[in-house]
Structures are given as C-alpha cells and as structure tokens.
Tab-separated table of C-alpha atoms and ligand atoms in Angstrom:
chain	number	residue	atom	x	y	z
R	184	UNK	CA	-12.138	-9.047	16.090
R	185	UNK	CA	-11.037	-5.687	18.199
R	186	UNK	CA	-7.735	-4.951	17.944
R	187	UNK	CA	-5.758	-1.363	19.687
R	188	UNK	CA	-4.905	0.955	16.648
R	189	UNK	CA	-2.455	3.858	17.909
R	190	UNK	CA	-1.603	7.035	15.577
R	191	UNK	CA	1.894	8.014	16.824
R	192	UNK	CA	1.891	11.880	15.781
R	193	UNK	CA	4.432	14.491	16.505
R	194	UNK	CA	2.063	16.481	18.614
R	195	UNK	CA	-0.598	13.658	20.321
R	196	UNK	CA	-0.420	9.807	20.487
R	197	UNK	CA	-3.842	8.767	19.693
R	198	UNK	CA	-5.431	5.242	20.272
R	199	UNK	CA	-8.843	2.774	20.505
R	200	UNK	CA	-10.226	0.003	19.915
R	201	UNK	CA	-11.332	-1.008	15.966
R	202	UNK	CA	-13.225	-3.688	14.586
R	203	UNK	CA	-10.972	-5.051	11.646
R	204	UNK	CA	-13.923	-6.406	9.760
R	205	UNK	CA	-16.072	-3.451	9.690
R	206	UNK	CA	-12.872	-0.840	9.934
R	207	UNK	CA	-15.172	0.600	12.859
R	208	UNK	CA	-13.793	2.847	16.117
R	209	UNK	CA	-15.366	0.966	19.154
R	210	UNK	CA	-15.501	3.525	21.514
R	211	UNK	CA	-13.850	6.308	22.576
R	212	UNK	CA	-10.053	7.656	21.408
R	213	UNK	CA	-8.178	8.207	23.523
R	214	UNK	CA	-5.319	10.380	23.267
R	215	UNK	CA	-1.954	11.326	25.270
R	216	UNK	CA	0.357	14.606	24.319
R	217	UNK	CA	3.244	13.272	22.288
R	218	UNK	CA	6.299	13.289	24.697
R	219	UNK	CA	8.619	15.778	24.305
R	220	UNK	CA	11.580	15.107	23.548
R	221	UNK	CA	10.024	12.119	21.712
R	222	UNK	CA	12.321	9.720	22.340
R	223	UNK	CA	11.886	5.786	21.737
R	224	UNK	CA	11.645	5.009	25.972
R	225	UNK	CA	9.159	7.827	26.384
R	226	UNK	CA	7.374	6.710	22.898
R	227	UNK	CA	6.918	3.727	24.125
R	228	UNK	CA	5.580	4.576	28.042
R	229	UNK	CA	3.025	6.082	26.053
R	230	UNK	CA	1.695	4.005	23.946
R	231	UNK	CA	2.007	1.408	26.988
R	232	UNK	CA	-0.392	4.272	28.974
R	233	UNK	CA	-2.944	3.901	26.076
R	234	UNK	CA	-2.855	-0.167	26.471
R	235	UNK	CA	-3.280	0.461	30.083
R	236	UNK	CA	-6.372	2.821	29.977
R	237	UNK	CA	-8.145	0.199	27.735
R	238	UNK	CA	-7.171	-2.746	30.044
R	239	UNK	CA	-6.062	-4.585	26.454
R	240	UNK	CA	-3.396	-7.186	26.597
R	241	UNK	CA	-3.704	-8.545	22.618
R	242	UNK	CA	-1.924	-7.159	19.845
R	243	UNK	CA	-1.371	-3.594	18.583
R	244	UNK	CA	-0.651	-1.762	15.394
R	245	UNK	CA	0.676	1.780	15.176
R	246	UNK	CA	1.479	4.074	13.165
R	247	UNK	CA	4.849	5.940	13.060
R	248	UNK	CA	6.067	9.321	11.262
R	249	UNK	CA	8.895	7.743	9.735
R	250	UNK	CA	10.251	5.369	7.217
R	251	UNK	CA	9.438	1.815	8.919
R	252	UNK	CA	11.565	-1.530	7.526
R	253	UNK	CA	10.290	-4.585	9.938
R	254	UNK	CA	9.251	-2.950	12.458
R	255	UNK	CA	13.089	-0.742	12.781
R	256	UNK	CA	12.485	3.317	12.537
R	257	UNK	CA	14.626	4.171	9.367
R	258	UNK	CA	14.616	8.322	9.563
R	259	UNK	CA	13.237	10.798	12.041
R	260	UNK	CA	12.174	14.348	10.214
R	261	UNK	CA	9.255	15.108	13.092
R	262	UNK	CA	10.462	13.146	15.774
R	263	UNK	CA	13.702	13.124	18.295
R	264	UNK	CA	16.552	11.648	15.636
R	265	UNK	CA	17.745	9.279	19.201
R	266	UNK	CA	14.668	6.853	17.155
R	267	UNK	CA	16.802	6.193	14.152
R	268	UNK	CA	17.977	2.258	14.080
R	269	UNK	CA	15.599	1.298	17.124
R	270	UNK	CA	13.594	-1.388	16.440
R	271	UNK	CA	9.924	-0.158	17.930
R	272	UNK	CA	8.203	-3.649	17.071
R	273	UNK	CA	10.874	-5.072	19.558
R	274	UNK	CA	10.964	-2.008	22.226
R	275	UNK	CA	6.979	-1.353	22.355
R	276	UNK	CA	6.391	-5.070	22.555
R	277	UNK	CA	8.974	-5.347	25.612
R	278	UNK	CA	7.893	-2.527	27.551
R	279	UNK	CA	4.179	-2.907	26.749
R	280	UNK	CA	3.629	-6.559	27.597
R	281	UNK	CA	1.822	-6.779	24.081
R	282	UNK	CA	2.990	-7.806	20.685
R	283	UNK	CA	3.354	-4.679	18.860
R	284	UNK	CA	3.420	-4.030	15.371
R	285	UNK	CA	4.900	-0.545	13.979
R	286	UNK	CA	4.269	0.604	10.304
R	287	UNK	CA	4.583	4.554	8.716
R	288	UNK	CA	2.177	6.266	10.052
R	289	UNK	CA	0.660	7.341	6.120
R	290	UNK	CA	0.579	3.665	5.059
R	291	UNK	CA	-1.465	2.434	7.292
R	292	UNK	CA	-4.072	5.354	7.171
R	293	UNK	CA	-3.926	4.535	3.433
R	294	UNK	CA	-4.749	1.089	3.518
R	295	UNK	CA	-7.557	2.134	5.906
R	296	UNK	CA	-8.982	4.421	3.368
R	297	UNK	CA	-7.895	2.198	0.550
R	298	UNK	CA	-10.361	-0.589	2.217
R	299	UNK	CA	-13.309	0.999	4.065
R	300	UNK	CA	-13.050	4.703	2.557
R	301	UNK	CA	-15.241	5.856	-0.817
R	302	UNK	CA	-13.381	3.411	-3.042
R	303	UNK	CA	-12.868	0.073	-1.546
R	304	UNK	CA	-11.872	-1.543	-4.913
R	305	UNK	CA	-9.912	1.275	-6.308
R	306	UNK	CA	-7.708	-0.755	-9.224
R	307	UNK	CA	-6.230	2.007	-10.463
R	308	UNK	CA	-3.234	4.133	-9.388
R	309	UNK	CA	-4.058	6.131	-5.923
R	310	UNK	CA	-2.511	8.199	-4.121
R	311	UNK	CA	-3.281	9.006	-0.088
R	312	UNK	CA	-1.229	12.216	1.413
R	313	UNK	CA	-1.394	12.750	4.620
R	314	UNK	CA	-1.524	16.750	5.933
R	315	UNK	CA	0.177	17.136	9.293
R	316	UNK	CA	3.350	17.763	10.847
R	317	UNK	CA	4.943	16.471	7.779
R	318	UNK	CA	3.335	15.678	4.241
R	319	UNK	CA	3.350	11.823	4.217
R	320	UNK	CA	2.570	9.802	1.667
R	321	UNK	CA	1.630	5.879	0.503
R	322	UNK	CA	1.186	5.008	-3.101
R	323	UNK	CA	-1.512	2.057	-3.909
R	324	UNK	CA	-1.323	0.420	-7.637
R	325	UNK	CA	-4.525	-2.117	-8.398
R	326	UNK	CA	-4.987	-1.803	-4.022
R	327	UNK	CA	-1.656	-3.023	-3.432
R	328	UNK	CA	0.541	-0.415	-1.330
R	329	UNK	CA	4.703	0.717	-2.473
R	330	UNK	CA	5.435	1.311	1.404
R	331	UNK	CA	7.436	3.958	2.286
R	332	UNK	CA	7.164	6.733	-0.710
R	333	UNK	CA	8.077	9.719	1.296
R	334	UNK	CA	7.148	12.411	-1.694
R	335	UNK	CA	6.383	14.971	1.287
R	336	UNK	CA	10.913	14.582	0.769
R	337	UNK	CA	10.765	15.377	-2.630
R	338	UNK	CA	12.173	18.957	-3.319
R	339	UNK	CA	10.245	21.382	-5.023
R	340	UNK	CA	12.169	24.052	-7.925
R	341	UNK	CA	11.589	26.239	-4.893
R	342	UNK	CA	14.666	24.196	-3.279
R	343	UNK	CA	12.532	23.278	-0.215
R	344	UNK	CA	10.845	19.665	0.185
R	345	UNK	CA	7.322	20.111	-0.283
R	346	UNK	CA	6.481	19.243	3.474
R	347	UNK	CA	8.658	22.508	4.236
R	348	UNK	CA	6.326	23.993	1.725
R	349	UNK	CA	3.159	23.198	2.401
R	350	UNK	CA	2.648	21.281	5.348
R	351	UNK	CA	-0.246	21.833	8.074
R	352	UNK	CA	2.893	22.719	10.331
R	353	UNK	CA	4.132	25.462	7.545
R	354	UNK	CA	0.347	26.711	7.486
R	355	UNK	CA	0.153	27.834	11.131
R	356	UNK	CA	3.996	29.085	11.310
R	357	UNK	CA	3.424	31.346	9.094
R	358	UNK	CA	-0.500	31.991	9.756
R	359	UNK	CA	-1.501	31.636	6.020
R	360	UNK	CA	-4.842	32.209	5.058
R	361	UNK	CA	-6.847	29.134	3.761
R	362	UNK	CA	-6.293	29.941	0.080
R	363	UNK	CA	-3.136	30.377	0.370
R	364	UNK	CA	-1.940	28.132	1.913
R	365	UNK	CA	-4.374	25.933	-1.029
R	366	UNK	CA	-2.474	27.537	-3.469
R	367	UNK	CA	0.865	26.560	-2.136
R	368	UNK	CA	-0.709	22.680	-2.066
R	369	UNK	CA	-1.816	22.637	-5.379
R	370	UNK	CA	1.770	23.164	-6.341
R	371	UNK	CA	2.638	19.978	-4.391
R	372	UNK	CA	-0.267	18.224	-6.251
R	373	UNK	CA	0.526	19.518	-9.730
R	374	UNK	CA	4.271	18.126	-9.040
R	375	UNK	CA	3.621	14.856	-7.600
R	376	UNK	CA	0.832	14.620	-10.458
R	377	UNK	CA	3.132	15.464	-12.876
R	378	UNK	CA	5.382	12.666	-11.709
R	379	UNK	CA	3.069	10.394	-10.903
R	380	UNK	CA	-0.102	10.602	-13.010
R	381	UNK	CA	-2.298	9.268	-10.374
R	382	UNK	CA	-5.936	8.598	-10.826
R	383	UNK	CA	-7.099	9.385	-7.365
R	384	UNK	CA	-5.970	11.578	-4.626
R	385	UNK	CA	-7.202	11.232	-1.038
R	386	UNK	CA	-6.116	13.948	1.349
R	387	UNK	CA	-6.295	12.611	5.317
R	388	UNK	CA	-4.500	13.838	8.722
R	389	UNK	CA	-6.068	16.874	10.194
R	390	UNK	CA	-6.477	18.935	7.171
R	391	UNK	CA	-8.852	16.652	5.783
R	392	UNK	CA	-11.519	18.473	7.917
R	393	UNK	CA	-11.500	21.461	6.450
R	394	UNK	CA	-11.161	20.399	2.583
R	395	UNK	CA	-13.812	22.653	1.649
R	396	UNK	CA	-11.826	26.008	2.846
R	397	UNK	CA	-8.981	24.885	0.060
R	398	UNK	CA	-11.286	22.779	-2.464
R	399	UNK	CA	-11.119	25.519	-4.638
R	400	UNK	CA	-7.461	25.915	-5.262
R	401	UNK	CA	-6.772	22.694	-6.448
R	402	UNK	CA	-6.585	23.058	-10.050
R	403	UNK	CA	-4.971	19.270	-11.056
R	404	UNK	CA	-7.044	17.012	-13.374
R	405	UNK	CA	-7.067	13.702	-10.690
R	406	UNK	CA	-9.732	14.127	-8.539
R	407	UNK	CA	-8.950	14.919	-5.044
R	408	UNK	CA	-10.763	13.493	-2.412
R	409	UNK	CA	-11.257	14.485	1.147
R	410	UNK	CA	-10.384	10.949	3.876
R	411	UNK	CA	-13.948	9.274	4.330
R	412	UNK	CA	-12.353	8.417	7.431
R	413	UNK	CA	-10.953	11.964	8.517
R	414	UNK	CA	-7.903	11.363	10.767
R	415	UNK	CA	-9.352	8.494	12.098
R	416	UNK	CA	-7.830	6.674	9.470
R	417	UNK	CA	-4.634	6.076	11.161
R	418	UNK	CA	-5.546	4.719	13.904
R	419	UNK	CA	-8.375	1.781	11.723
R	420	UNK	CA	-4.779	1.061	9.710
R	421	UNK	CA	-2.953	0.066	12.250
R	422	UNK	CA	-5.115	-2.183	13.682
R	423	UNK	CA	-6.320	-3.411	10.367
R	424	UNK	CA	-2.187	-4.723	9.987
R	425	UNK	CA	-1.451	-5.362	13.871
S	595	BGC	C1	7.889	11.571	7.504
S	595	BGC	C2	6.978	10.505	6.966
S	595	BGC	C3	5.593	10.653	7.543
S	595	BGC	C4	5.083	12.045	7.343
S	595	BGC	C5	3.727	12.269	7.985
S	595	BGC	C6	7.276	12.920	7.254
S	595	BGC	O1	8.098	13.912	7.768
S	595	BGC	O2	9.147	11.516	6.868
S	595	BGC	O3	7.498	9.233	7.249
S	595	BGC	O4	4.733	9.725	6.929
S	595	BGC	O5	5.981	12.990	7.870
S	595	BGC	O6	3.762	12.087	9.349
C-alpha cells in the first residue's frame, strides 16, 4: 500500500509517498519551508500543498515536534505556542480533504527504524534520539514504543535541558566544532544512559549524516548507532501509523 508520510520540522515540512510493507520512499520528497510563524492554519496549508503536489487524496501520517495525545498538540518548544490545545488530526483533516493522522515527530521515526532499520526485532530496551531543532526522543521496550518521553526536557546539572545543550540548533549558534559539539552529546548520552540503561542507541534527524565526524566522542558502553534510514525515517513512520 502507498501511503503520504510528512516530517513536520521547525525549519522544512517534508513529504512522499512510502510503501508500508517494504518501509520504502516511492519517489521523490518533496519539501516546503516550514511557515513562519508556524502557526496551526499555515501548518496545515502546507501540508495540504504537499497532498496537492502528489495529487493524493488517501490518508496521511505526520510527524509533529511536540507532545501528541490523539491527535491534540500538547506543548510547543520549536514551534509557534498559538498550536498548544489544537487538535491537528481534526484541523489537517478539514482543511486537507484527507484523513490525517498526527503523532511526535521522534516516535514515528522510531518505529520506522525500530521496524525496517539494522534491528527489526530489537527485544531489548532501545532508545532512538532524534538530532535537530530540538533533541527528541521515543523509548521502545521488547519493540513496543512509551510515546511521548521528551528526555531532550530533561535538565542537565548544567541547569539547561539537554536540547539547550546539545542540540543540532545549539551546534550552529554557537559554530562548535564537530568534537565539540560530540563531547557536549556524550554528556547527554552518559545521563540518559545513566537513567535509563538502554541497550541500543540510534541517533536519526539530520545529524545522523555525519555520525562519523562525532563517533569518536561517544564514550558510553550502549552502542550507538547511526539511523539506517537517515532522516528519512520520519517521514516512513508516519505513514507506517497513518
Ligand atoms: C519537542 C519534542 C520533539 C523534539 C524533536 C522537542 O523540542 O519537545 O516533542 O520530538 O523537539 O523535534
């Protein structure tokens, strides 16, 4: 079956057309600039523009940057706080014409990984960050997902969260080198390890890409994985639960 998965990021809104039994992109992405302000109307005319430019009419899943209960936006740390309370199954269905299905944005990249990535039968405890904007999380115990974890929230003894501390975002505002910026990551892996005690850690968004120029700085004693399916793995996820 092909199904529309959209990424909903805080800088592009990125979408195509996935094969849910082989987790496959068929086609091109296509991707719009994220509105700014990103507010739910303009959220929505977007992701509508992306049905539009693949003629599709069936159901979609997205992912969102934010804490997601039914389909209703919970919190907005990357995105305009107007989204807080709105239901986006209920708005992105009406304005779209299509039955839309809205999930955070790290859970469903997770379950993508979790199900077509290195370890399709992962049992154990996993953990999938995602290395944007933000620092999202999702948490996966014998392959079933704890939605909405939110460690990139957790504070560090620094007294900042550790998606003020180490996020891609944080990276290029301050123009950190690769290694240090790894440094600063591995302290967000140590903690959530220590926490946590996963036995796997996959690393996806953007960042993914370039695992080898911070490989080296990770010093925990999971291993760390890069995203088999890069930052395509948003966009498989949300179709895969449309
Ligand atoms: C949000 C999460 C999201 C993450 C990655 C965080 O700021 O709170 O819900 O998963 O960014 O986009």
């Amino acid at each position: 079956m092909e199904v529309l998965g959209i990424d909903i990021g805080g800088s592009g809104i990125k979408g195509a057309m996935v094969n849910t039994e082989t987790g496959e992109l068929v086609g091109e992405r296509h991707r719009i600039e994220t509105p700014q302000p990103a507010k739910p109307q303009a959220i929505a005319e977007t992701i509508k523009a992306i049905a539009n430019h693949f003629d599709y009419k069936g159901k979609i899943g997205c992912g969102f940057p934010a804490v997601m209960q039914n389909g209703v936006i919970k919190t907005a740390s990357n995105i305009h706080k107007s989204n807080i309370d709105v239901d986006a199954n209920k708005l992105f269905s009406k304005v779209t014409g299509c039955e839309v299905n809205v999930f955070n944005d790290a859970d469903v990249a997770g379950y993508a990984e979790l199900k077509f990535g290195k370890y399709p039968d992962f049992k154990g405890m996993a953990l999938f960050l995602t290395i944007g904007s933000g620092i999202g999380s999702a948490l996966f115990y014998k392959g079933m997902l704890i939605p909405n974890t939110e460690f990139g929230h957790l504070f560090m003894d620094k007294g900042l969260k550790c998606e003020h501390y180490a996020s891609d975002a944080v990276r290029k505002k301050k123009e950190m080198s690769w290694e240090k910026w790894g440094k600063r990551f591995n302290e967000v892996l140590q903690y959530l390890e220590f926490i946590f005690s996963p036995e796997l850690i996959i690393l996806g968004g953007g960042t993914s890409k370039k695992f080898d120029l911070f490989e080296m700085q990770l010093k925990i004693k999971a291993p760390v994985e890069p995203a088999k399916l890069l930052n395509q793995a948003g966009i498989i996820g949300g179709a895969m639960l449309a």
